[in-house]
Amino acid sequence: MKKLGTFHIVFLLFLGNFLAPGGFTDLYAQDAKKNSVRLKADYVKIMGGEIYVNIRATSKIDNQNIDVPNLEINVYNEYEDEEIPLGKTITDSRGKSKFVIGGLQAIKPDSTNTYNLGVSFEGNNDFKRASGSVSFKNADIKAELITKDSVNYIAATLSDTFADSLLAEKSLVIQVQRLFSPLKIGEEFNFTDENGAILVAIEDGIPGIDGNLNIEVVLDDSDDYGTVKAIVNAPIGKPIVEESSFDQRTLWSPRNKTPFFILLFTGGLIFGTWGVIIYLFTNLVRLTKS
Amino acid sequence: MINYDVLLKDLAPKKFSKRGMTWVIFLVIIIVAGIIAYIDQLRQGQVVTNMRDYVLWGIYISNFVFFVATSFVGSVAVAILRLTKNPWRTPFVRIAEIITVAAIVMAGITIVIDMARPDRLLNLFIHARLQSPITWDVIIIPTYMVISMLLLYFPLIPDFAILKKHFEKTKPKWSKWYGKLSLKWTGSAAQKAIHAKSIAIISIMIIPVGLLLQTIDAWLFSTTYRVGWDSTNFAPYFISGAFVAGIGSLVVVIYVVRKAKKLEAYITDFHFDKLGKLLVLACLIYLYFNINEYVIPLFNSKKADSEHLKTLFSGDYSIPFWIVTIGGLVIPILVLLFKKGRKPFPMLIAGIMVVIGAWWKRYIIVTPTLMHPFLPIQGVPESWHSYFPSLHEWLITSATLAMALLIITLLVRYLPIIPIQRTMDEQEMFKTENIAEL
């Protein structure tokens, strides 16, 4: 009887291991715990261009922030306790995704004229479900190039579209588009005046292809308005003189730009040799006939 | 002195013996295995090879370079000896021409095998850039192939006429074929003049074309800035290496053909002695260039080159490197320097060592350099860090070698392996000289 009691206890302990969370199951690598994902969404509006949300997925693994690729993200419009789906997107190898919104007319603002967008991930074998959101109001930047006393300026005005009001005391960044990172010009902070306007002088001699500069006026990552960007094409730069061998006859150029000495030397060798070969073939014919 | 009938009986093509048939079947089996492997490579792509991002030239290119080198024997043994009027060349000159044709044909086929998309072969011509050594290679190989075939064919024409007559009664079908190939040769003065002139032209032309072929092959490597390849010494180094590979192959094939066809009366110890001297000369020149290539950089090479040399001298490739250098070059030199070493059998052993050494030498030239890229190898699977050919690569490469041997075997079977007309002319001349002396 005593032996039977011991058996029961052992049996229950054994069974309990399967029932209790974190029993033997911890031994299996396949069931390792899932990691959390952090979703960050940023709103970007290009005046006269795209309106989109930049989404970034990261996860803290072994005390390091890792970008999470290949996550399917749902994007939706939060409106009066309702989630209106806008579409899906997948993060790239850097954990980033750009979700383009057709236009602001495609989404609905709340009573304060604030747009609320949500992003969510349903979870998978490796990562837990996650969500994030971004809220913004609609702002416009009107920018133009003006010239006063032979000095070029960028004049820009920032306004709230719904409130139809000019936004004062907001910092705008003026920069020239470049391949890797933009070239900032003007003061470090260009605050708008009571008319929501700024006037920034553009110095001479900034290089641009054919003298064209793409000057950006940016309201950068504003709490209320997100990022709003206006791009002005200004033909006031110093034309870049390209010192390229692209159109020259070089060893690395395409076939129609082969250097003449190679054409002549190699061509001479080929035609000379094959000329003799053809002569030898004619000799074979002559042998038959003689 | 051998009379005309005996000469013809000895030198006219004969049926394969049992051994010959077994040899052909053996080669065909290897070729079929290689063809199956190649079809699988075409189906699955070059993933079946062990070539990856770093080692993208593997055993196929090594094998290609070996074939190109071996084909140089046509320029050396035939053309140079013909132009320098060395009469002892006669018994083996045709074998050299056959090896040249077989080797250059297989070089062309091997380079197609190395292409992942052989269906795009024409693009090499359509999109050719004359600045590229690859384009020069694409042009020079068919050129050398045609010249080699002409070099083989022209001297054969009088022999075909002799064989036409010889087989007229016994084998009329053969006689008909030999007749067609003889181009109605009658031996008239006009024909002889055209014939002699054509052979002289080919003999002259094949030397610069052969040198160009080896040089272009070397430039394929030396124009790439890679450690181990970026050397101004490479072209002469390749030419001397080709000299060794070609003569080495010739010695081995001559020994086997002499034995199989019982040609001891025609290819004598005297000829082996002469060939042995030629081979040892080739090996000594090659050794000189090897010293230039590997010893001098020990004193002045930069870090990457030093690493490469370390890999060869004491690293991963040291065993094949030293086996090739000592077994494929130094020992054959030591053997061939002595008269006893230039007897047929020691010559065969030395020839085999030289040929095997020549093949592995190309492998050592191609692969270790690719393991030393400009940037460190990182962030790639472990298997990409090293290279050894896959089973597919071995099967296909073995098949190409077997194909070359099969071409040689079949040509040896159907062609008079020693020039009949020339041998007769030489004996006639010898007789006339003797009579004149009397």
mmCIF file of C-alpha atoms in Angstrom, chain A residues 45-268:
data_model
loop_
_atom_site.group_PDB
_atom_site.id
_atom_site.type_symbol
_atom_site.label_atom_id
_atom_site.label_comp_id
_atom_site.label_asym_id
_atom_site.label_seq_id
_atom_site.Cartn_x
_atom_site.Cartn_y
_atom_site.Cartn_z
ATOM 1 C CA LYS A 45 3.299 64.725 -46.721
ATOM 2 C CA ILE A 46 5.058 65.957 -49.855
ATOM 3 C CA MET A 47 3.328 69.021 -51.263
ATOM 4 C CA GLY A 48 2.008 68.175 -54.706
ATOM 5 C CA GLY A 49 3.297 64.622 -54.279
ATOM 6 C CA GLU A 50 2.831 61.500 -52.206
ATOM 7 C CA ILE A 51 1.313 61.269 -48.753
ATOM 8 C CA TYR A 52 2.546 58.239 -46.866
ATOM 9 C CA VAL A 53 3.259 56.607 -43.554
ATOM 10 C CA ASN A 54 6.759 55.372 -42.770
ATOM 11 C CA ILE A 55 6.543 52.275 -40.634
ATOM 12 C CA ARG A 56 9.441 50.737 -38.745
ATOM 13 C CA ALA A 57 9.423 47.426 -36.867
ATOM 14 C CA THR A 58 12.059 46.739 -34.228
ATOM 15 C CA SER A 59 12.518 44.182 -31.512
ATOM 16 C CA LYS A 60 14.722 44.097 -28.465
ATOM 17 C CA ILE A 61 16.570 40.804 -28.547
ATOM 18 C CA ASP A 62 19.493 40.136 -26.207
ATOM 19 C CA ASN A 63 19.472 43.804 -25.189
ATOM 20 C CA GLN A 64 19.905 44.926 -28.782
ATOM 21 C CA ASN A 65 17.398 46.658 -31.008
ATOM 22 C CA ILE A 66 17.022 44.542 -34.117
ATOM 23 C CA ASP A 67 15.164 45.553 -37.280
ATOM 24 C CA VAL A 68 12.466 43.015 -38.056
ATOM 25 C CA PRO A 69 12.003 42.196 -41.744
ATOM 26 C CA ASN A 70 9.084 40.450 -43.497
ATOM 27 C CA LEU A 71 6.362 41.447 -41.051
ATOM 28 C CA GLU A 72 2.916 41.907 -42.525
ATOM 29 C CA ILE A 73 1.495 45.154 -41.180
ATOM 30 C CA ASN A 74 -2.181 46.167 -41.352
ATOM 31 C CA VAL A 75 -2.842 49.871 -41.744
ATOM 32 C CA TYR A 76 -6.207 51.278 -40.760
ATOM 33 C CA ASN A 77 -8.003 54.552 -40.116
ATOM 34 C CA GLU A 78 -9.320 54.953 -36.539
ATOM 35 C CA TYR A 79 -12.595 56.776 -36.753
ATOM 36 C CA GLU A 80 -15.281 56.901 -34.061
ATOM 37 C CA ASP A 81 -14.242 53.609 -32.394
ATOM 38 C CA GLU A 82 -14.136 52.042 -35.779
ATOM 39 C CA GLU A 83 -11.070 50.670 -37.562
ATOM 40 C CA ILE A 84 -11.411 51.200 -41.294
ATOM 41 C CA PRO A 85 -8.807 49.054 -43.123
ATOM 42 C CA LEU A 86 -6.604 50.942 -45.587
ATOM 43 C CA GLY A 87 -4.358 48.102 -46.689
ATOM 44 C CA LYS A 88 -1.386 45.918 -45.832
ATOM 45 C CA THR A 89 2.347 46.288 -46.225
ATOM 46 C CA ILE A 90 5.433 44.161 -45.497
ATOM 47 C CA THR A 91 8.611 45.373 -43.836
ATOM 48 C CA ASP A 92 11.795 45.164 -45.894
ATOM 49 C CA SER A 93 15.206 43.794 -44.880
ATOM 50 C CA ARG A 94 15.786 46.910 -42.750
ATOM 51 C CA GLY A 95 12.456 46.465 -40.956
ATOM 52 C CA LYS A 96 10.994 49.444 -42.796
ATOM 53 C CA SER A 97 7.944 49.919 -44.951
ATOM 54 C CA LYS A 98 6.389 52.856 -46.754
ATOM 55 C CA PHE A 99 2.604 52.800 -46.935
ATOM 56 C CA VAL A 100 1.280 55.304 -49.464
ATOM 57 C CA ILE A 101 -2.097 56.855 -48.715
ATOM 58 C CA GLY A 102 -3.960 57.738 -51.891
ATOM 59 C CA GLY A 103 -4.833 61.176 -50.532
ATOM 60 C CA LEU A 104 -6.219 62.641 -47.341
ATOM 61 C CA GLN A 105 -9.721 62.450 -48.798
ATOM 62 C CA ALA A 106 -9.406 58.669 -48.476
ATOM 63 C CA ILE A 107 -9.325 58.867 -44.652
ATOM 64 C CA LYS A 108 -11.627 60.485 -42.136
ATOM 65 C CA PRO A 109 -10.557 62.962 -39.417
ATOM 66 C CA ASP A 110 -12.116 63.114 -35.934
ATOM 67 C CA SER A 111 -14.060 66.059 -34.561
ATOM 68 C CA THR A 112 -10.840 68.025 -33.886
ATOM 69 C CA ASN A 113 -9.805 67.568 -37.537
ATOM 70 C CA THR A 114 -7.102 65.168 -36.456
ATOM 71 C CA TYR A 115 -6.440 62.103 -38.544
ATOM 72 C CA ASN A 116 -5.716 58.914 -36.601
ATOM 73 C CA LEU A 117 -4.018 56.021 -38.313
ATOM 74 C CA GLY A 118 -3.243 52.684 -36.699
ATOM 75 C CA VAL A 119 -0.729 50.010 -37.659
ATOM 76 C CA SER A 120 -0.874 46.477 -36.313
ATOM 77 C CA PHE A 121 0.913 43.178 -36.616
ATOM 78 C CA GLU A 122 -1.046 39.963 -35.954
ATOM 79 C CA GLY A 123 1.884 38.025 -34.525
ATOM 80 C CA ASN A 124 3.620 34.898 -35.809
ATOM 81 C CA ASN A 125 5.773 32.006 -34.556
ATOM 82 C CA ASP A 126 8.615 34.317 -33.580
ATOM 83 C CA PHE A 127 6.996 37.589 -32.577
ATOM 84 C CA LYS A 128 4.053 38.648 -30.461
ATOM 85 C CA ARG A 129 1.257 40.778 -31.859
ATOM 86 C CA ALA A 130 1.921 44.503 -31.784
ATOM 87 C CA SER A 131 0.345 47.792 -32.752
ATOM 88 C CA GLY A 132 1.138 51.467 -33.047
ATOM 89 C CA SER A 133 -0.531 54.662 -34.166
ATOM 90 C CA VAL A 134 0.076 58.115 -35.546
ATOM 91 C CA SER A 135 -2.116 61.224 -35.330
ATOM 92 C CA PHE A 136 -1.749 64.373 -37.370
ATOM 93 C CA LYS A 137 -3.494 67.432 -38.674
ATOM 94 C CA ASN A 138 -3.303 68.612 -42.222
ATOM 95 C CA ALA A 139 -0.798 71.393 -42.867
ATOM 96 C CA ASP A 140 0.406 72.964 -46.100
ATOM 97 C CA ILE A 141 3.660 74.638 -47.033
ATOM 98 C CA LYS A 142 3.697 77.029 -49.931
ATOM 99 C CA ALA A 143 7.233 77.764 -51.081
ATOM 100 C CA GLU A 144 8.654 79.773 -53.929
ATOM 101 C CA LEU A 145 11.914 81.176 -55.185
ATOM 102 C CA ILE A 146 12.180 84.951 -55.265
ATOM 103 C CA THR A 147 14.981 87.308 -56.202
ATOM 104 C CA LYS A 148 15.560 90.663 -54.514
ATOM 105 C CA ASP A 149 18.520 92.881 -55.283
ATOM 106 C CA SER A 150 20.247 90.013 -57.117
ATOM 107 C CA VAL A 151 19.934 87.780 -54.052
ATOM 108 C CA ASN A 152 17.902 84.589 -54.264
ATOM 109 C CA TYR A 153 15.551 83.713 -51.445
ATOM 110 C CA ILE A 154 13.209 80.903 -50.576
ATOM 111 C CA ALA A 155 9.936 82.325 -49.297
ATOM 112 C CA ALA A 156 7.651 79.840 -47.571
ATOM 113 C CA THR A 157 4.357 79.988 -45.701
ATOM 114 C CA LEU A 158 3.070 77.335 -43.313
ATOM 115 C CA SER A 159 -0.662 76.993 -42.705
ATOM 116 C CA ASP A 160 -3.202 74.695 -41.058
ATOM 117 C CA THR A 161 -5.524 73.612 -43.843
ATOM 118 C CA PHE A 162 -8.660 72.902 -41.842
ATOM 119 C CA ALA A 163 -8.399 75.863 -39.506
ATOM 120 C CA ASP A 164 -7.349 78.018 -42.472
ATOM 121 C CA SER A 165 -4.821 79.694 -40.185
ATOM 122 C CA LEU A 166 -1.189 80.574 -40.615
ATOM 123 C CA LEU A 167 1.142 78.805 -38.209
ATOM 124 C CA ALA A 168 3.606 81.007 -36.355
ATOM 125 C CA GLU A 169 6.658 80.060 -34.309
ATOM 126 C CA LYS A 170 7.205 76.781 -36.123
ATOM 127 C CA SER A 171 10.717 75.777 -37.110
ATOM 128 C CA LEU A 172 11.243 74.986 -40.787
ATOM 129 C CA VAL A 173 14.340 73.404 -42.293
ATOM 130 C CA ILE A 174 15.678 74.564 -45.664
ATOM 131 C CA GLN A 175 17.844 72.051 -47.446
ATOM 132 C CA VAL A 176 19.085 71.073 -50.899
ATOM 133 C CA GLN A 177 18.442 67.515 -52.056
ATOM 134 C CA ARG A 178 21.609 65.443 -52.289
ATOM 135 C CA LEU A 179 22.270 61.782 -53.031
ATOM 136 C CA PHE A 180 23.106 60.587 -49.512
ATOM 137 C CA SER A 181 21.878 63.286 -47.110
ATOM 138 C CA PRO A 182 20.484 66.770 -47.735
ATOM 139 C CA LEU A 183 22.642 69.900 -47.564
ATOM 140 C CA LYS A 184 21.143 72.270 -44.985
ATOM 141 C CA ILE A 185 21.232 75.972 -45.777
ATOM 142 C CA GLY A 186 20.274 79.122 -43.906
ATOM 143 C CA GLU A 187 20.036 79.357 -40.104
ATOM 144 C CA GLU A 188 19.857 76.260 -37.924
ATOM 145 C CA PHE A 189 16.292 77.223 -36.877
ATOM 146 C CA ASN A 190 14.081 79.218 -39.243
ATOM 147 C CA PHE A 191 11.003 80.093 -37.170
ATOM 148 C CA THR A 192 7.909 81.282 -38.981
ATOM 149 C CA ASP A 193 6.715 84.798 -38.151
ATOM 150 C CA GLU A 194 3.161 85.817 -37.205
ATOM 151 C CA ASN A 195 2.206 85.376 -40.884
ATOM 152 C CA GLY A 196 3.536 81.827 -40.844
ATOM 153 C CA ALA A 197 6.261 82.897 -43.251
ATOM 154 C CA ILE A 198 10.016 82.632 -43.534
ATOM 155 C CA LEU A 199 12.471 84.170 -45.970
ATOM 156 C CA VAL A 200 15.848 82.452 -46.319
ATOM 157 C CA ALA A 201 18.657 83.649 -48.569
ATOM 158 C CA ILE A 202 20.266 81.066 -50.841
ATOM 159 C CA GLU A 203 23.965 81.555 -51.213
ATOM 160 C CA ASP A 204 25.528 81.457 -54.665
ATOM 161 C CA GLY A 205 27.693 78.668 -55.968
ATOM 162 C CA ILE A 206 25.818 75.612 -54.707
ATOM 163 C CA PRO A 207 26.532 72.895 -57.308
ATOM 164 C CA GLY A 208 23.648 71.220 -59.097
ATOM 165 C CA ILE A 209 23.182 69.123 -62.228
ATOM 166 C CA ASP A 210 22.763 71.635 -65.075
ATOM 167 C CA GLY A 211 22.583 74.293 -62.332
ATOM 168 C CA ASN A 212 19.269 72.981 -61.008
ATOM 169 C CA LEU A 213 18.782 72.800 -57.241
ATOM 170 C CA ASN A 214 15.896 70.978 -55.585
ATOM 171 C CA ILE A 215 15.346 73.004 -52.467
ATOM 172 C CA GLU A 216 13.218 71.455 -49.746
ATOM 173 C CA VAL A 217 11.294 73.388 -47.109
ATOM 174 C CA VAL A 218 10.531 70.915 -44.336
ATOM 175 C CA LEU A 219 8.400 70.943 -41.244
ATOM 176 C CA ASP A 220 10.227 68.070 -39.619
ATOM 177 C CA ASP A 221 8.418 65.539 -37.438
ATOM 178 C CA SER A 222 6.018 67.986 -35.841
ATOM 179 C CA ASP A 223 3.898 66.630 -32.957
ATOM 180 C CA ASP A 224 0.730 68.061 -34.506
ATOM 181 C CA TYR A 225 1.381 67.914 -38.232
ATOM 182 C CA GLY A 226 3.935 65.157 -38.817
ATOM 183 C CA THR A 227 6.458 65.846 -41.563
ATOM 184 C CA VAL A 228 5.430 68.216 -44.353
ATOM 185 C CA LYS A 229 7.753 68.952 -47.205
ATOM 186 C CA ALA A 230 7.591 71.370 -50.172
ATOM 187 C CA ILE A 231 10.109 71.052 -53.000
ATOM 188 C CA VAL A 232 11.095 74.002 -55.163
ATOM 189 C CA ASN A 233 13.122 73.583 -58.324
ATOM 190 C CA ALA A 234 15.564 76.486 -58.467
ATOM 191 C CA PRO A 235 17.793 76.933 -61.530
ATOM 192 C CA ILE A 236 20.248 79.065 -59.559
ATOM 193 C CA GLY A 237 22.992 76.562 -58.795
ATOM 194 C CA LYS A 238 26.433 76.242 -60.282
ATOM 195 C CA PRO A 239 26.289 73.704 -63.119
ATOM 196 C CA ILE A 240 28.321 70.565 -62.372
ATOM 197 C CA VAL A 241 30.942 69.939 -65.008
ATOM 198 C CA GLU A 242 31.194 66.169 -65.129
ATOM 199 C CA GLU A 243 34.754 64.980 -65.610
ATOM 200 C CA SER A 244 33.789 61.581 -66.913
ATOM 201 C CA SER A 245 35.368 59.275 -69.422
ATOM 202 C CA PHE A 246 31.926 57.856 -70.166
ATOM 203 C CA ASP A 247 31.831 59.080 -73.726
ATOM 204 C CA GLN A 248 35.493 58.485 -74.476
ATOM 205 C CA ARG A 249 37.213 55.556 -76.095
ATOM 206 C CA THR A 250 38.667 53.649 -73.129
ATOM 207 C CA LEU A 251 39.465 50.095 -72.145
ATOM 208 C CA TRP A 252 36.372 50.039 -69.922
ATOM 209 C CA SER A 253 33.972 51.724 -72.341
ATOM 210 C CA PRO A 254 31.243 49.912 -74.276
ATOM 211 C CA ARG A 255 31.971 48.159 -77.557
ATOM 212 C CA ASN A 256 31.107 51.153 -79.736
ATOM 213 C CA LYS A 257 33.795 53.155 -77.894
ATOM 214 C CA THR A 258 36.662 50.724 -78.318
ATOM 215 C CA PRO A 259 40.030 52.575 -78.522
ATOM 216 C CA PHE A 260 41.227 52.927 -82.111
ATOM 217 C CA PHE A 261 44.580 51.244 -81.456
ATOM 218 C CA ILE A 262 42.795 48.114 -80.210
ATOM 219 C CA LEU A 263 40.402 48.176 -83.140
ATOM 220 C CA LEU A 264 43.271 48.477 -85.576
ATOM 221 C CA PHE A 265 45.700 46.062 -83.908
ATOM 222 C CA THR A 266 43.192 43.340 -82.992
ATOM 223 C CA GLY A 267 41.218 43.834 -86.197
ATOM 224 C CA GLY A 268 44.437 43.638 -88.217
#
